Each structure stands twice: as structure tokens, then as C-alpha cells.
Amino acid sequence: MLSGINPSLGYYGPIGGAVWSAQMTVNAEGERFMDKKFYGDTLALLVEQTNSCGYGIYDASNEIVDRLEAGVEAGVVAKYDNLDDLASGQGIDADALKKQAESADIKSAPFYCIQRKPLFIGSIPGIKVDEHCRVVNGVGEEIGNLYAAGEVMYANVFDGTYPASGSGVGTSCYTGAISARDALAALA
């Protein structure tokens, strides 16, 4: 799990990726958090907040205003004429928000807000295999001459859940080699 806008947009693409360009992120109490944090740490930070939610705040000076406007049209970014309306519309403490906005030099209307929430970004349960990448049945017995490698058995590496993208290539390389070595040994 990581954090992003919603399960459809996540934290990637032109609109979903906007979560990384917030001028500041605040919680419902209007306190800043998550500034310059490694993306993998954002989940734990969000879960600790009221309603497990963060609010990415942007003003008209942000370089991604065109993407924010596309998010407004898609209904996943909120747009406000002033910070009081933003605070009221999002349920954020207005005084604290304005104080933090001032310290972050957020002052040019309109203002934008993206609610950032914990997201489960994917699950690939995959085919169950043994240590030689031999496919096993529901009770753990080997199915003769059947091997699996790469993404089709990927969740075995992560205890049944695919946690994030990008690491599948490495798993494909070494599990392919393991299964090929075992299959060749069985032929000998």
C-alpha cells in the first residue's frame, strides 16, 4: 500500500502524479506533514492523521496548474477562490491552514486541494510454487513438469501480496533461472 488520490488514479499519470507537486500537505488540524518524505513512508504518515487523510495544497503559481485543472474537471481536485473556503470545504482548521500557507508562500488564488489517502495499489496472488519454482496444488504437492516464473508467481516472494511496481523484473530474472535449472536437471 502507498498513498494517492483514489484507486483509479493512484499516484501516477498526469492527474494522479500531481500528489507529488503539492506546495504543502496538511492534516485536518491544518498542520504540515509529509514535506520532502520518501514516497514509501507516506502511507505510515497518512494512517497516523485524522481520517487517515492528507490534503495537498496548491496555488495558482504552481507549475502544474494545467494538470490540477484537468483534475478539477475529472472531479478529483477541488478548486477554491480563497483559503477560508478551501478549509471549510475540506474540513481543515482554517486558522492553522492559513498560517501554514503563509509560511509556504501559498497566496495566489485560485487554490487547489487534493485529498491524499492510503491506497492498496495492487495484488497479484499468482501461482503457488515451491523453492524450485515448481507449481504446487492447493495442498502443496508438486504438479509434475509444470514450472512458473516471473509475474505469474510473483506474490510468492512477498507472502501473497504484490506491494508495488518495479520489482517484478528482478524476480522474473532469478525465478526464470531457478525454474530452468531445475527443469534441465529433471531431464538429465
mmCIF file of C-alpha atoms in Angstrom:
data_model
loop_
_atom_site.group_PDB
_atom_site.id
_atom_site.type_symbol
_atom_site.label_atom_id
_atom_site.label_comp_id
_atom_site.label_asym_id
_atom_site.label_seq_id
_atom_site.Cartn_x
_atom_site.Cartn_y
_atom_site.Cartn_z
ATOM 1 C CA MET A 1 0.000 0.000 0.000
ATOM 2 C CA LEU A 2 1.062 3.542 -0.758
ATOM 3 C CA SER A 3 -0.775 6.838 -0.970
ATOM 4 C CA GLY A 4 -2.538 8.685 -3.748
ATOM 5 C CA ILE A 5 -5.803 10.190 -4.948
ATOM 6 C CA ASN A 6 -8.004 7.125 -5.457
ATOM 7 C CA PRO A 7 -7.664 3.524 -6.663
ATOM 8 C CA SER A 8 -8.210 4.528 -10.308
ATOM 9 C CA LEU A 9 -5.647 7.341 -10.421
ATOM 10 C CA GLY A 10 -3.306 6.281 -7.644
ATOM 11 C CA TYR A 11 -0.197 8.436 -7.537
ATOM 12 C CA TYR A 12 0.788 8.286 -11.206
ATOM 13 C CA GLY A 13 -0.203 9.771 -14.555
ATOM 14 C CA PRO A 14 -0.887 13.430 -15.306
ATOM 15 C CA ILE A 15 -3.550 13.850 -12.613
ATOM 16 C CA GLY A 16 -2.598 11.206 -10.034
ATOM 17 C CA GLY A 17 1.055 12.269 -10.150
ATOM 18 C CA ALA A 18 0.002 15.742 -9.029
ATOM 19 C CA VAL A 19 0.131 14.493 -5.419
ATOM 20 C CA TRP A 20 3.930 14.800 -5.612
ATOM 21 C CA SER A 21 3.778 18.509 -6.565
ATOM 22 C CA ALA A 22 1.836 19.842 -3.593
ATOM 23 C CA GLN A 23 3.308 23.038 -2.236
ATOM 24 C CA MET A 24 2.442 21.646 1.178
ATOM 25 C CA THR A 25 0.425 18.828 2.665
ATOM 26 C CA VAL A 26 -1.623 19.366 5.811
ATOM 27 C CA ASN A 27 -3.853 17.240 8.010
ATOM 28 C CA ALA A 28 -7.380 18.118 9.197
ATOM 29 C CA GLU A 29 -5.837 20.139 12.021
ATOM 30 C CA GLY A 30 -4.026 22.291 9.442
ATOM 31 C CA GLU A 31 -0.585 21.009 10.489
ATOM 32 C CA ARG A 32 2.012 20.372 7.802
ATOM 33 C CA PHE A 33 3.397 16.882 7.418
ATOM 34 C CA MET A 34 4.851 14.738 4.644
ATOM 35 C CA ASP A 35 7.092 17.525 3.280
ATOM 36 C CA LYS A 36 10.066 16.022 1.423
ATOM 37 C CA LYS A 37 9.387 12.495 2.633
ATOM 38 C CA PHE A 38 10.301 9.360 0.712
ATOM 39 C CA TYR A 39 7.194 8.180 -1.108
ATOM 40 C CA GLY A 40 7.312 4.795 0.593
ATOM 41 C CA ASP A 41 6.985 6.486 4.008
ATOM 42 C CA THR A 42 3.835 8.407 3.119
ATOM 43 C CA LEU A 43 1.462 5.564 3.951
ATOM 44 C CA ALA A 44 2.511 5.404 7.606
ATOM 45 C CA LEU A 45 2.288 9.180 7.881
ATOM 46 C CA LEU A 46 -1.223 9.254 6.402
ATOM 47 C CA VAL A 47 -2.538 6.477 8.605
ATOM 48 C CA GLU A 48 -1.490 8.493 11.673
ATOM 49 C CA GLN A 49 -3.610 11.501 10.618
ATOM 50 C CA THR A 50 -7.260 12.236 11.405
ATOM 51 C CA ASN A 51 -9.380 10.198 8.970
ATOM 52 C CA SER A 52 -6.113 8.798 7.535
ATOM 53 C CA CYS A 53 -6.109 11.705 5.109
ATOM 54 C CA GLY A 54 -3.742 14.421 3.964
ATOM 55 C CA TYR A 55 -4.605 17.493 1.929
ATOM 56 C CA GLY A 56 -2.211 18.558 -0.816
ATOM 57 C CA ILE A 57 -2.475 22.334 -1.173
ATOM 58 C CA TYR A 58 -1.551 24.254 -4.329
ATOM 59 C CA ASP A 59 -1.992 27.826 -5.511
ATOM 60 C CA ALA A 60 -2.181 29.431 -8.955
ATOM 61 C CA SER A 61 1.616 29.817 -9.077
ATOM 62 C CA ASN A 62 2.139 26.038 -9.135
ATOM 63 C CA GLU A 63 3.760 24.825 -12.354
ATOM 64 C CA ILE A 64 1.193 22.034 -12.791
ATOM 65 C CA VAL A 65 -1.951 24.190 -12.792
ATOM 66 C CA ASP A 66 -2.997 22.663 -16.133
ATOM 67 C CA ARG A 67 -2.940 19.194 -14.551
ATOM 68 C CA LEU A 68 -4.801 20.484 -11.496
ATOM 69 C CA GLU A 69 -7.478 21.968 -13.763
ATOM 70 C CA ALA A 70 -7.795 18.589 -15.516
ATOM 71 C CA GLY A 71 -8.252 17.082 -12.039
ATOM 72 C CA VAL A 72 -10.984 19.623 -11.279
ATOM 73 C CA GLU A 73 -12.756 18.594 -14.498
ATOM 74 C CA ALA A 74 -12.367 14.925 -13.532
ATOM 75 C CA GLY A 75 -13.840 15.626 -10.079
ATOM 76 C CA VAL A 76 -10.757 14.600 -8.072
ATOM 77 C CA VAL A 77 -9.231 18.031 -7.388
ATOM 78 C CA ALA A 78 -11.144 20.765 -5.559
ATOM 79 C CA LYS A 79 -10.711 24.425 -6.542
ATOM 80 C CA TYR A 80 -11.424 27.401 -4.269
ATOM 81 C CA ASP A 81 -11.303 31.187 -4.544
ATOM 82 C CA ASN A 82 -9.813 31.604 -1.057
ATOM 83 C CA LEU A 83 -8.252 29.599 1.773
ATOM 84 C CA ASP A 84 -11.272 30.017 4.078
ATOM 85 C CA ASP A 85 -13.489 28.297 1.502
ATOM 86 C CA LEU A 86 -10.863 25.586 0.994
ATOM 87 C CA ALA A 87 -10.664 24.955 4.738
ATOM 88 C CA SER A 88 -14.452 24.863 5.072
ATOM 89 C CA GLY A 89 -14.901 22.649 2.006
ATOM 90 C CA GLN A 90 -12.298 20.134 3.136
ATOM 91 C CA GLY A 91 -12.890 20.194 6.886
ATOM 92 C CA ILE A 92 -9.470 21.671 7.712
ATOM 93 C CA ASP A 93 -8.809 24.058 10.606
ATOM 94 C CA ALA A 94 -8.861 27.433 8.782
ATOM 95 C CA ASP A 95 -6.565 29.410 11.090
ATOM 96 C CA ALA A 96 -3.873 26.727 11.085
ATOM 97 C CA LEU A 97 -4.173 26.272 7.309
ATOM 98 C CA LYS A 98 -3.726 29.999 6.659
ATOM 99 C CA LYS A 99 -0.715 30.133 8.969
ATOM 100 C CA GLN A 100 0.932 27.192 7.181
ATOM 101 C CA ALA A 101 0.046 28.637 3.747
ATOM 102 C CA GLU A 102 1.746 31.889 4.686
ATOM 103 C CA SER A 103 4.909 30.079 5.767
ATOM 104 C CA ALA A 104 4.892 28.117 2.480
ATOM 105 C CA ASP A 105 4.277 31.280 0.389
ATOM 106 C CA ILE A 106 0.941 29.950 -0.844
ATOM 107 C CA LYS A 107 -1.007 33.122 -1.618
ATOM 108 C CA SER A 108 -2.144 33.242 -5.254
ATOM 109 C CA ALA A 109 -5.799 32.377 -5.884
ATOM 110 C CA PRO A 110 -7.292 30.133 -7.022
ATOM 111 C CA PHE A 111 -6.291 27.447 -4.556
ATOM 112 C CA TYR A 112 -6.441 23.719 -5.221
ATOM 113 C CA CYS A 113 -6.714 20.760 -2.883
ATOM 114 C CA ILE A 114 -6.162 17.064 -3.462
ATOM 115 C CA GLN A 115 -7.207 14.648 -0.747
ATOM 116 C CA ARG A 116 -4.439 12.105 -0.365
ATOM 117 C CA LYS A 117 -5.396 8.768 1.134
ATOM 118 C CA PRO A 118 -3.872 5.340 1.747
ATOM 119 C CA LEU A 119 -4.300 3.122 -1.304
ATOM 120 C CA PHE A 120 -3.905 -0.546 -1.981
ATOM 121 C CA ILE A 121 -2.272 -0.282 -5.387
ATOM 122 C CA GLY A 122 -2.389 -3.861 -6.469
ATOM 123 C CA SER A 123 -2.461 -7.501 -5.671
ATOM 124 C CA ILE A 124 -1.138 -10.335 -7.743
ATOM 125 C CA PRO A 125 -1.732 -13.525 -5.803
ATOM 126 C CA GLY A 126 -0.099 -15.605 -8.518
ATOM 127 C CA ILE A 127 0.502 -19.281 -8.896
ATOM 128 C CA LYS A 128 1.890 -21.038 -5.819
ATOM 129 C CA VAL A 129 5.335 -22.554 -6.334
ATOM 130 C CA ASP A 130 7.948 -24.387 -4.253
ATOM 131 C CA GLU A 131 11.597 -23.335 -3.789
ATOM 132 C CA HIS A 132 12.445 -24.735 -7.260
ATOM 133 C CA CYS A 133 9.629 -22.748 -8.931
ATOM 134 C CA ARG A 134 7.636 -25.962 -9.473
ATOM 135 C CA VAL A 135 3.907 -25.267 -9.433
ATOM 136 C CA VAL A 136 2.145 -26.861 -6.471
ATOM 137 C CA ASN A 137 -1.510 -27.693 -5.974
ATOM 138 C CA GLY A 138 -3.784 -26.498 -3.168
ATOM 139 C CA VAL A 139 -2.243 -28.864 -0.629
ATOM 140 C CA GLY A 140 1.358 -28.041 -1.580
ATOM 141 C CA GLU A 141 2.048 -31.085 -3.772
ATOM 142 C CA GLU A 142 4.169 -30.634 -6.893
ATOM 143 C CA ILE A 143 2.351 -30.748 -10.225
ATOM 144 C CA GLY A 144 4.701 -32.753 -12.446
ATOM 145 C CA ASN A 145 6.702 -30.874 -15.089
ATOM 146 C CA LEU A 146 4.954 -27.567 -14.503
ATOM 147 C CA TYR A 147 7.029 -24.503 -13.584
ATOM 148 C CA ALA A 148 6.194 -20.834 -13.083
ATOM 149 C CA ALA A 149 8.447 -17.784 -13.090
ATOM 150 C CA GLY A 150 8.175 -14.015 -13.120
ATOM 151 C CA GLU A 151 4.921 -12.162 -12.616
ATOM 152 C CA VAL A 152 2.730 -15.304 -12.677
ATOM 153 C CA MET A 153 4.317 -16.411 -9.399
ATOM 154 C CA TYR A 154 5.487 -13.039 -8.148
ATOM 155 C CA ALA A 155 3.430 -12.911 -4.948
ATOM 156 C CA ASN A 156 5.342 -15.916 -3.571
ATOM 157 C CA VAL A 157 8.252 -13.548 -2.995
ATOM 158 C CA PHE A 158 6.081 -11.147 -0.952
ATOM 159 C CA ASP A 159 3.962 -13.501 1.145
ATOM 160 C CA GLY A 160 0.983 -13.446 -1.190
ATOM 161 C CA THR A 161 0.710 -9.725 -1.933
ATOM 162 C CA TYR A 162 2.247 -7.575 -4.658
ATOM 163 C CA PRO A 163 3.368 -4.441 -2.777
ATOM 164 C CA ALA A 164 4.481 -2.071 -5.549
ATOM 165 C CA SER A 165 5.554 -1.880 -9.158
ATOM 166 C CA GLY A 166 9.075 -2.124 -10.477
ATOM 167 C CA SER A 167 10.485 -5.080 -8.590
ATOM 168 C CA GLY A 168 8.887 -7.716 -10.819
ATOM 169 C CA VAL A 169 11.702 -7.627 -13.376
ATOM 170 C CA GLY A 170 14.320 -8.824 -10.896
ATOM 171 C CA THR A 171 12.007 -11.552 -9.659
ATOM 172 C CA SER A 172 11.411 -12.655 -13.249
ATOM 173 C CA CYS A 173 15.150 -12.968 -13.894
ATOM 174 C CA TYR A 174 16.070 -15.112 -10.933
ATOM 175 C CA THR A 175 12.923 -17.257 -10.816
ATOM 176 C CA GLY A 176 13.286 -17.965 -14.540
ATOM 177 C CA ALA A 177 16.837 -19.152 -13.902
ATOM 178 C CA ILE A 178 15.772 -21.285 -10.917
ATOM 179 C CA SER A 179 12.962 -22.995 -12.818
ATOM 180 C CA ALA A 180 15.123 -23.543 -15.932
ATOM 181 C CA ARG A 181 17.944 -25.082 -13.859
ATOM 182 C CA ASP A 182 15.516 -27.436 -12.103
ATOM 183 C CA ALA A 183 13.760 -28.405 -15.342
ATOM 184 C CA LEU A 184 17.125 -29.203 -17.018
ATOM 185 C CA ALA A 185 18.173 -31.288 -14.022
ATOM 186 C CA ALA A 186 14.920 -33.261 -14.252
ATOM 187 C CA LEU A 187 15.649 -34.073 -17.922
ATOM 188 C CA ALA A 188 19.082 -35.483 -17.158
#
